[in-house]
Coordinates of C-alpha atoms in Angstrom, one line a residue:
X1 CA 23.5 -8.8 -33.6
X2 CA 26.5 -9.4 -35.8
X3 CA 28.2 -6.4 -37.9
X4 CA 25.9 -6.5 -40.4
X5 CA 22.7 -5.7 -38.0
X6 CA 21.6 -9.5 -38.3
X7 CA 20.4 -11.1 -35.1
X8 CA 22.6 -14.3 -34.8
X9 CA 19.9 -16.5 -34.7
X10 CA 18.5 -16.0 -37.7
X11 CA 20.1 -15.9 -41.5
X12 CA 18.0 -12.3 -42.5
X13 CA 16.8 -9.4 -41.7
X14 CA 13.6 -11.0 -43.1
X15 CA 13.8 -13.7 -40.6
X16 CA 13.7 -11.7 -37.4
X17 CA 10.2 -11.2 -35.5
X18 CA 10.5 -8.0 -33.4
X19 CA 8.7 -8.1 -30.4
X20 CA 6.7 -5.2 -29.4
X21 CA 7.5 -4.2 -25.5
X22 CA 4.9 -4.1 -23.8
X23 CA 4.6 -2.1 -20.4
X24 CA 1.5 -3.9 -17.9
X25 CA 0.2 -0.6 -15.6
X26 CA -2.0 -2.2 -12.7
X27 CA -4.8 -0.6 -12.1
X28 CA -5.5 0.2 -8.6
X29 CA -8.7 -1.3 -7.0
X30 CA -10.5 1.8 -5.6
X31 CA -10.3 1.8 -1.8
X32 CA -14.3 2.8 -0.3
X33 CA -14.0 6.1 2.1
X34 CA -13.6 5.3 5.7
X35 CA -16.8 6.9 7.3
X36 CA -16.3 9.9 9.2
X37 CA -17.4 8.5 13.2
X38 CA -18.1 11.4 15.8
X39 CA -17.9 10.0 19.1
X40 CA -20.5 11.7 21.4
X41 CA -18.1 13.2 24.2
X42 CA -20.6 13.0 27.3
X43 CA -21.0 9.7 26.2
X44 CA -17.9 8.5 26.3
X45 CA -17.4 10.6 29.4
X46 CA -20.5 8.7 31.3
X47 CA -19.6 5.6 30.1
X48 CA -15.8 5.9 31.1
X49 CA -17.3 7.6 35.1
X50 CA -19.9 4.5 34.6
X51 CA -17.0 1.5 34.5
X52 CA -15.1 3.7 37.2
X53 CA -18.1 2.8 39.6
X54 CA -19.1 -0.6 38.5
X55 CA -15.7 -1.8 37.7
X56 CA -12.9 -0.3 38.9
X57 CA -10.5 -2.6 39.6
X58 CA -11.2 -5.0 37.2
X59 CA -9.4 -6.3 34.1
X60 CA -9.9 -3.4 31.1
X61 CA -11.2 -6.4 29.1
X62 CA -14.1 -6.7 32.0
X63 CA -14.2 -2.6 32.0
X64 CA -15.3 -2.7 28.5
X65 CA -17.7 -5.4 28.6
X66 CA -19.7 -2.8 31.0
X67 CA -19.5 -0.3 28.1
X68 CA -20.1 -3.0 25.3
X69 CA -23.3 -4.4 28.4
X70 CA -24.6 -0.6 28.6
X71 CA -24.8 -0.5 24.3
X72 CA -26.2 -3.8 24.3
X73 CA -29.5 -2.6 26.1
X74 CA -28.9 0.6 23.4
X75 CA -29.4 -2.2 20.6
X76 CA -31.8 -4.2 22.1
X77 CA -35.5 -4.3 21.1
X78 CA -36.4 -5.0 24.7
X79 CA -39.0 -2.9 25.7
X80 CA -37.3 -2.8 29.5
X81 CA -34.1 -0.3 28.3
X82 CA -33.9 2.7 26.8
X83 CA -32.5 3.5 23.6
X84 CA -29.6 6.0 24.4
X85 CA -26.7 5.8 26.1
X86 CA -27.4 8.8 28.3
X87 CA -30.8 7.0 29.3
X88 CA -29.8 3.5 29.8
X89 CA -27.2 4.5 31.8
X90 CA -28.7 7.0 34.2
X91 CA -31.9 4.6 34.2
X92 CA -33.1 4.0 37.9
X93 CA -31.8 0.9 39.4
X94 CA -29.7 -0.7 37.0
X95 CA -26.5 0.9 37.1
X96 CA -23.8 2.3 39.7
X97 CA -22.8 5.5 38.3
X98 CA -22.9 8.9 39.2
X99 CA -22.2 12.1 37.0
X100 CA -19.5 13.4 40.2
X101 CA -17.8 9.9 39.9
X102 CA -13.7 11.1 38.8
X103 CA -13.3 10.9 34.9
X104 CA -10.1 8.4 34.3
X105 CA -8.2 9.2 31.7
X106 CA -7.6 5.7 30.7
X107 CA -11.1 5.0 31.1
X108 CA -12.1 7.5 28.9
X109 CA -9.9 6.3 25.9
X110 CA -11.3 2.9 26.6
X111 CA -15.0 4.6 26.0
X112 CA -14.0 6.3 23.0
X113 CA -12.3 2.6 21.8
X114 CA -15.7 1.1 22.6
X115 CA -17.8 3.9 21.2
X116 CA -15.5 3.2 17.8
X117 CA -15.9 -0.2 17.4
X118 CA -19.4 0.2 18.1
X119 CA -20.2 2.7 15.3
X120 CA -18.4 1.1 13.2
X121 CA -20.1 -2.0 13.5
X122 CA -23.3 0.6 12.6
X123 CA -22.1 2.2 10.2
X124 CA -20.4 -0.2 7.7
X125 CA -21.1 -3.9 9.2
X126 CA -18.2 -4.5 10.4
X127 CA -18.7 -7.8 11.8
X128 CA -14.9 -8.1 13.7
X129 CA -15.4 -5.0 15.5
X130 CA -13.1 -5.7 19.2
X131 CA -16.2 -6.6 20.8
X132 CA -15.4 -8.7 24.0
X133 CA -19.2 -9.2 25.2
X134 CA -21.6 -10.6 22.3
X135 CA -24.9 -8.2 21.6
X136 CA -27.0 -10.6 23.9
X137 CA -25.6 -10.0 27.1
X138 CA -27.6 -6.8 28.3
X139 CA -27.0 -8.1 32.2
X140 CA -24.2 -8.4 34.6
X141 CA -23.6 -8.7 38.4
X142 CA -20.3 -8.5 40.3
X143 CA -18.9 -10.3 43.4
X144 CA -16.6 -7.3 44.5
X145 CA -13.6 -8.7 41.9
X146 CA -15.3 -9.3 38.8
X147 CA -18.6 -9.0 37.1
X148 CA -20.2 -11.5 35.2
X149 CA -22.2 -10.8 32.7
X150 CA -25.4 -12.7 31.6
X151 CA -27.9 -13.1 28.6
X152 CA -31.2 -12.9 30.5
X153 CA -32.4 -11.3 33.8
X154 CA -33.0 -14.2 35.9
X155 CA -30.0 -16.3 37.2
X156 CA -31.9 -19.3 36.4
X157 CA -32.6 -18.9 33.0
X158 CA -29.4 -17.4 31.6
X159 CA -26.1 -17.7 29.8
X160 CA -23.0 -16.9 32.0
X161 CA -20.4 -15.2 29.8
X162 CA -17.6 -17.7 29.5
X163 CA -14.6 -14.8 28.3
X164 CA -14.9 -16.8 25.0
X165 CA -13.3 -14.1 22.9
X166 CA -9.9 -12.2 23.0
X167 CA -9.4 -9.0 24.7

């Protein structure tokens, strides 16, 4: 602008084009409310004690897989399995579980984590919840060092889990 109030690019005030200032305000997308998940303490303790009985000394991933195996049975449509965590764990001749087993804090924390992820799958349809064992794997056997998970009761008809998913 010069001393007369003219823009140096233009010859007169009439030629000056005034461009209004526009402020763009980004709209914040609505965030879907995360549902509250209530974990049954009794089920968490039972899973922790079961992992102590079945997978004590195994890796954390294998301990979690034992818990997922129970949850897979709960979710299964098979008439061979019960439909609650407690009923599956205490079903006769299925798992090495005793309510008097010690309650290990690390296993209890793992049980809460697994149960939270399981509920997220159910409530929100979460696909990548952090599951370490596919849903169809409802059976396993141990060799004293590791548990080997399978998708059928009989070995000759079963696929053995290959641990291809991350921990």
